[in-house]
């Protein structure tokens, strides 16, 4: 049985002081989520990771938005796995479309980062999704299938059972044009079959999220789809009231 997962992606938002305020206010919701067997978490900026870890409930997942695949060295501006581990940060978003678009994050780079995380018993949230042009050309499965196969090639089934995959059609991110729940279900089910071809029945344990303009009004519909195990939420995860509503709507 896969536990539901609600994950907020704050992107480049919130001052450290605002992150602390959110973390403190989120404590009762982490309790509520736990009582209902739901995992919740947020991905703050690097600068706020330690703050959120300190002031949020221990039951709140705190994820980084990126990591470098090397442990240390001459990589100006980067942060490594041991640095996250020192703060007890075990979850990391990998291959978010904004990083693929603005920071040249390729499937190959994603693979190296995922490998570094899995080798350290950490949880990658591997983001995949097609652009509008690819969607309109009917290439969604080709693109998403390639991202899954290349990003996750060569790992052993027992390594990937805690992995999370997030299907986020690029055309739906921050645009208010959310994909229909039918599209979300079709592609999440397709991803599960790709995972099954690669890893066998472990595919039934891997959580697959939908992301892209998820709001309190539509979150329940996505989570009612059999292959959608949760949501990765950007804009609607920033305000504590909206985060609370997202959670309450999936209880
Ligand atoms: P959005 O972002 O909910 O603001 O569309 C989702 C994401 O980028 O993870």
mmCIF file of N, CA, C and O in Angstrom, residues 50-105:
data_model
loop_
_atom_site.group_PDB
_atom_site.id
_atom_site.type_symbol
_atom_site.label_atom_id
_atom_site.label_comp_id
_atom_site.label_asym_id
_atom_site.label_seq_id
_atom_site.Cartn_x
_atom_site.Cartn_y
_atom_site.Cartn_z
ATOM 1 N N UNK A 50 18.050 24.380 7.004
ATOM 2 C CA UNK A 50 18.348 24.137 8.424
ATOM 3 C C UNK A 50 17.251 24.743 9.299
ATOM 4 O O UNK A 50 16.848 24.151 10.308
ATOM 5 N N UNK A 51 16.751 25.889 8.905
ATOM 6 C CA UNK A 51 15.693 26.558 9.674
ATOM 7 C C UNK A 51 14.430 25.715 9.698
ATOM 8 O O UNK A 51 13.830 25.492 10.753
ATOM 9 N N UNK A 52 14.010 25.253 8.526
ATOM 10 C CA UNK A 52 12.765 24.468 8.465
ATOM 11 C C UNK A 52 12.961 23.154 9.215
ATOM 12 O O UNK A 52 12.082 22.716 9.960
ATOM 13 N N UNK A 53 14.122 22.560 9.059
ATOM 14 C CA UNK A 53 14.404 21.305 9.775
ATOM 15 C C UNK A 53 14.301 21.532 11.298
ATOM 16 O O UNK A 53 13.789 20.700 12.019
ATOM 17 N N UNK A 54 14.779 22.670 11.739
ATOM 18 C CA UNK A 54 14.781 22.950 13.182
ATOM 19 C C UNK A 54 13.376 23.244 13.725
ATOM 20 O O UNK A 54 13.012 22.776 14.798
ATOM 21 N N UNK A 55 12.582 24.003 12.982
ATOM 22 C CA UNK A 55 11.322 24.493 13.559
ATOM 23 C C UNK A 55 10.070 23.724 13.130
ATOM 24 O O UNK A 55 9.024 23.864 13.763
ATOM 25 N N UNK A 56 10.172 22.917 12.080
ATOM 26 C CA UNK A 56 8.997 22.128 11.683
ATOM 27 C C UNK A 56 8.958 20.851 12.527
ATOM 28 O O UNK A 56 9.929 20.522 13.213
ATOM 29 N N UNK A 57 7.832 20.143 12.438
ATOM 30 C CA UNK A 57 7.714 18.868 13.131
ATOM 31 C C UNK A 57 8.724 17.878 12.559
ATOM 32 O O UNK A 57 9.087 17.948 11.385
ATOM 33 N N UNK A 58 9.151 16.937 13.396
ATOM 34 C CA UNK A 58 10.068 15.886 12.912
ATOM 35 C C UNK A 58 9.372 15.030 11.847
ATOM 36 O O UNK A 58 10.023 14.319 11.085
ATOM 37 N N UNK A 59 8.061 15.099 11.810
ATOM 38 C CA UNK A 59 7.326 14.313 10.811
ATOM 39 C C UNK A 59 7.203 15.017 9.467
ATOM 40 O O UNK A 59 6.607 14.481 8.536
ATOM 41 N N UNK A 60 7.694 16.211 9.377
ATOM 42 C CA UNK A 60 7.633 16.959 8.120
ATOM 43 C C UNK A 60 8.864 16.599 7.279
ATOM 44 O O UNK A 60 10.002 16.731 7.773
ATOM 45 N N UNK A 61 8.644 16.160 6.056
ATOM 46 C CA UNK A 61 9.778 15.899 5.172
ATOM 47 C C UNK A 61 10.348 17.243 4.731
ATOM 48 O O UNK A 61 9.600 18.140 4.332
ATOM 49 N N UNK A 62 11.665 17.380 4.824
ATOM 50 C CA UNK A 62 12.307 18.604 4.340
ATOM 51 C C UNK A 62 13.243 18.186 3.206
ATOM 52 O O UNK A 62 14.177 17.397 3.414
ATOM 53 N N UNK A 63 12.961 18.681 2.013
ATOM 54 C CA UNK A 63 13.706 18.264 0.816
ATOM 55 C C UNK A 63 14.507 19.422 0.257
ATOM 56 O O UNK A 63 14.064 20.573 0.301
ATOM 57 N N UNK A 64 15.679 19.115 -0.279
ATOM 58 C CA UNK A 64 16.442 20.124 -1.025
ATOM 59 C C UNK A 64 15.905 20.157 -2.456
ATOM 60 O O UNK A 64 15.260 19.215 -2.913
ATOM 61 N N UNK A 65 16.172 21.247 -3.152
ATOM 62 C CA UNK A 65 15.652 21.388 -4.521
ATOM 63 C C UNK A 65 16.651 20.911 -5.579
ATOM 64 O O UNK A 65 16.331 20.849 -6.768
ATOM 65 N N UNK A 66 17.870 20.596 -5.131
ATOM 66 C CA UNK A 66 18.922 20.188 -6.062
ATOM 67 C C UNK A 66 20.110 19.701 -5.238
ATOM 68 O O UNK A 66 20.189 19.970 -4.037
ATOM 69 N N UNK A 67 21.030 18.997 -5.879
ATOM 70 C CA UNK A 67 22.275 18.599 -5.227
ATOM 71 C C UNK A 67 23.312 18.353 -6.322
ATOM 72 O O UNK A 67 22.935 18.082 -7.474
ATOM 73 N N UNK A 68 24.595 18.436 -5.974
ATOM 74 C CA UNK A 68 25.634 18.074 -6.945
ATOM 75 C C UNK A 68 25.946 16.594 -6.794
ATOM 76 O O UNK A 68 25.739 16.024 -5.727
ATOM 77 N N UNK A 69 26.448 15.966 -7.875
ATOM 78 C CA UNK A 69 26.702 14.520 -7.781
ATOM 79 C C UNK A 69 28.073 14.192 -7.175
ATOM 80 O O UNK A 69 28.316 13.067 -6.775
ATOM 81 N N UNK A 70 28.967 15.187 -7.101
ATOM 82 C CA UNK A 70 30.281 14.950 -6.486
ATOM 83 C C UNK A 70 30.202 15.291 -4.996
ATOM 84 O O UNK A 70 29.408 16.126 -4.583
ATOM 85 N N UNK A 71 31.077 14.661 -4.208
ATOM 86 C CA UNK A 71 31.032 14.881 -2.754
ATOM 87 C C UNK A 71 31.621 16.204 -2.313
ATOM 88 O O UNK A 71 31.248 16.773 -1.296
ATOM 89 N N UNK A 72 32.620 16.679 -3.062
ATOM 90 C CA UNK A 72 33.257 17.970 -2.735
ATOM 91 C C UNK A 72 34.135 18.345 -3.921
ATOM 92 O O UNK A 72 34.303 17.554 -4.844
ATOM 93 N N UNK A 73 34.674 19.546 -3.899
ATOM 94 C CA UNK A 73 35.613 19.923 -4.949
ATOM 95 C C UNK A 73 35.359 21.299 -5.512
ATOM 96 O O UNK A 73 34.611 22.094 -4.939
ATOM 97 N N UNK A 74 35.993 21.571 -6.645
ATOM 98 C CA UNK A 74 35.955 22.901 -7.250
ATOM 99 C C UNK A 74 34.691 23.063 -8.099
ATOM 100 O O UNK A 74 34.735 22.989 -9.329
ATOM 101 N N UNK A 75 33.559 23.221 -7.431
ATOM 102 C CA UNK A 75 32.265 23.391 -8.116
ATOM 103 C C UNK A 75 31.553 24.584 -7.482
ATOM 104 O O UNK A 75 30.657 24.420 -6.641
ATOM 105 N N UNK A 76 31.993 25.751 -7.850
ATOM 106 C CA UNK A 76 31.498 26.984 -7.242
ATOM 107 C C UNK A 76 29.977 27.078 -7.311
ATOM 108 O O UNK A 76 29.387 26.860 -8.373
ATOM 109 N N UNK A 77 29.388 27.369 -6.187
ATOM 110 C CA UNK A 77 27.938 27.562 -6.150
ATOM 111 C C UNK A 77 27.143 26.294 -5.888
ATOM 112 O O UNK A 77 25.923 26.341 -5.826
ATOM 113 N N UNK A 78 27.840 25.163 -5.752
ATOM 114 C CA UNK A 78 27.111 23.894 -5.607
ATOM 115 C C UNK A 78 27.087 23.407 -4.153
ATOM 116 O O UNK A 78 27.878 23.849 -3.317
ATOM 117 N N UNK A 79 26.196 22.471 -3.879
ATOM 118 C CA UNK A 79 26.050 21.867 -2.549
ATOM 119 C C UNK A 79 26.034 20.346 -2.733
ATOM 120 O O UNK A 79 25.449 19.842 -3.695
ATOM 121 N N UNK A 80 26.690 19.625 -1.820
ATOM 122 C CA UNK A 80 26.846 18.176 -2.026
ATOM 123 C C UNK A 80 26.012 17.345 -1.050
ATOM 124 O O UNK A 80 25.477 17.860 -0.063
ATOM 125 N N UNK A 81 25.987 16.048 -1.329
ATOM 126 C CA UNK A 81 25.246 15.090 -0.498
ATOM 127 C C UNK A 81 25.697 15.115 0.972
ATOM 128 O O UNK A 81 24.863 15.203 1.869
ATOM 129 N N UNK A 82 27.011 15.051 1.263
ATOM 130 C CA UNK A 82 27.402 15.071 2.692
ATOM 131 C C UNK A 82 26.953 16.340 3.404
ATOM 132 O O UNK A 82 26.651 16.306 4.600
ATOM 133 N N UNK A 83 26.895 17.451 2.679
ATOM 134 C CA UNK A 83 26.448 18.710 3.309
ATOM 135 C C UNK A 83 24.977 18.621 3.695
ATOM 136 O O UNK A 83 24.561 19.117 4.744
ATOM 137 N N UNK A 84 24.191 17.982 2.842
ATOM 138 C CA UNK A 84 22.768 17.798 3.166
ATOM 139 C C UNK A 84 22.613 16.793 4.302
ATOM 140 O O UNK A 84 21.829 16.983 5.227
ATOM 141 N N UNK A 85 23.395 15.724 4.230
ATOM 142 C CA UNK A 85 23.282 14.674 5.265
ATOM 143 C C UNK A 85 23.609 15.222 6.649
ATOM 144 O O UNK A 85 23.013 14.832 7.641
ATOM 145 N N UNK A 86 24.563 16.145 6.701
ATOM 146 C CA UNK A 86 24.930 16.722 7.998
ATOM 147 C C UNK A 86 23.726 17.423 8.642
ATOM 148 O O UNK A 86 23.594 17.491 9.858
ATOM 149 N N UNK A 87 22.831 17.946 7.795
ATOM 150 C CA UNK A 87 21.626 18.620 8.307
ATOM 151 C C UNK A 87 20.444 17.659 8.428
ATOM 152 O O UNK A 87 19.318 18.083 8.654
ATOM 153 N N UNK A 88 20.694 16.378 8.197
ATOM 154 C CA UNK A 88 19.627 15.364 8.191
ATOM 155 C C UNK A 88 18.579 15.616 7.109
ATOM 156 O O UNK A 88 17.396 15.351 7.305
ATOM 157 N N UNK A 89 19.036 16.132 6.002
ATOM 158 C CA UNK A 89 18.156 16.290 4.836
ATOM 159 C C UNK A 89 18.342 15.050 3.961
ATOM 160 O O UNK A 89 19.434 14.816 3.440
ATOM 161 N N UNK A 90 17.289 14.259 3.821
ATOM 162 C CA UNK A 90 17.391 12.986 3.097
ATOM 163 C C UNK A 90 16.671 12.988 1.762
ATOM 164 O O UNK A 90 16.732 12.013 1.028
ATOM 165 N N UNK A 91 15.903 14.025 1.493
ATOM 166 C CA UNK A 91 15.119 14.053 0.258
ATOM 167 C C UNK A 91 15.621 15.182 -0.647
ATOM 168 O O UNK A 91 15.922 16.271 -0.155
ATOM 169 N N UNK A 92 15.648 14.905 -1.959
ATOM 170 C CA UNK A 92 16.100 15.939 -2.908
ATOM 171 C C UNK A 92 15.293 15.852 -4.201
ATOM 172 O O UNK A 92 15.110 14.761 -4.759
ATOM 173 N N UNK A 93 14.801 16.994 -4.679
ATOM 174 C CA UNK A 93 14.163 17.042 -5.999
ATOM 175 C C UNK A 93 15.269 16.953 -7.052
ATOM 176 O O UNK A 93 16.282 17.650 -6.950
ATOM 177 N N UNK A 94 15.058 16.125 -8.045
ATOM 178 C CA UNK A 94 16.046 15.993 -9.115
ATOM 179 C C UNK A 94 15.348 16.216 -10.456
ATOM 180 O O UNK A 94 14.281 15.650 -10.723
ATOM 181 N N UNK A 95 15.972 17.025 -11.299
ATOM 182 C CA UNK A 95 15.492 17.187 -12.676
ATOM 183 C C UNK A 95 14.201 17.961 -12.806
ATOM 184 O O UNK A 95 13.439 17.747 -13.764
ATOM 185 N N UNK A 96 13.938 18.881 -11.861
ATOM 186 C CA UNK A 96 12.746 19.719 -12.038
ATOM 187 C C UNK A 96 12.853 20.428 -13.391
ATOM 188 O O UNK A 96 13.935 20.818 -13.817
ATOM 189 N N UNK A 97 11.723 20.627 -14.045
ATOM 190 C CA UNK A 97 11.777 21.181 -15.414
ATOM 191 C C UNK A 97 12.438 22.552 -15.453
ATOM 192 O O UNK A 97 13.060 22.911 -16.451
ATOM 193 N N UNK A 98 12.317 23.317 -14.355
ATOM 194 C CA UNK A 98 12.984 24.628 -14.367
ATOM 195 C C UNK A 98 14.496 24.453 -14.373
ATOM 196 O O UNK A 98 15.220 25.243 -14.978
ATOM 197 N N UNK A 99 14.979 23.418 -13.732
ATOM 198 C CA UNK A 99 16.424 23.147 -13.776
ATOM 199 C C UNK A 99 16.811 22.552 -15.131
ATOM 200 O O UNK A 99 17.876 22.830 -15.656
ATOM 201 N N UNK A 100 15.938 21.755 -15.697
ATOM 202 C CA UNK A 100 16.247 21.218 -17.028
ATOM 203 C C UNK A 100 16.309 22.371 -18.042
ATOM 204 O O UNK A 100 17.157 22.394 -18.927
ATOM 205 N N UNK A 101 15.396 23.358 -17.880
ATOM 206 C CA UNK A 101 15.329 24.465 -18.832
ATOM 207 C C UNK A 101 16.434 25.496 -18.609
ATOM 208 O O UNK A 101 17.107 25.898 -19.551
ATOM 209 N N UNK A 102 16.599 25.936 -17.361
ATOM 210 C CA UNK A 102 17.523 27.058 -17.117
ATOM 211 C C UNK A 102 18.939 26.620 -16.748
ATOM 212 O O UNK A 102 19.851 27.432 -16.777
ATOM 213 N N UNK A 103 19.121 25.389 -16.332
ATOM 214 C CA UNK A 103 20.439 24.962 -15.849
ATOM 215 C C UNK A 103 20.969 23.731 -16.580
ATOM 216 O O UNK A 103 21.846 23.040 -16.065
ATOM 217 N N UNK A 104 20.395 23.490 -17.752
ATOM 218 C CA UNK A 104 20.903 22.425 -18.602
ATOM 219 C C UNK A 104 21.014 21.078 -17.881
ATOM 220 O O UNK A 104 22.004 20.360 -18.001
ATOM 221 N N UNK A 105 20.005 20.776 -17.105
ATOM 222 C CA UNK A 105 19.981 19.506 -16.387
ATOM 223 C C UNK A 105 19.521 18.422 -17.363
ATOM 224 O O UNK A 105 18.361 18.397 -17.763
#
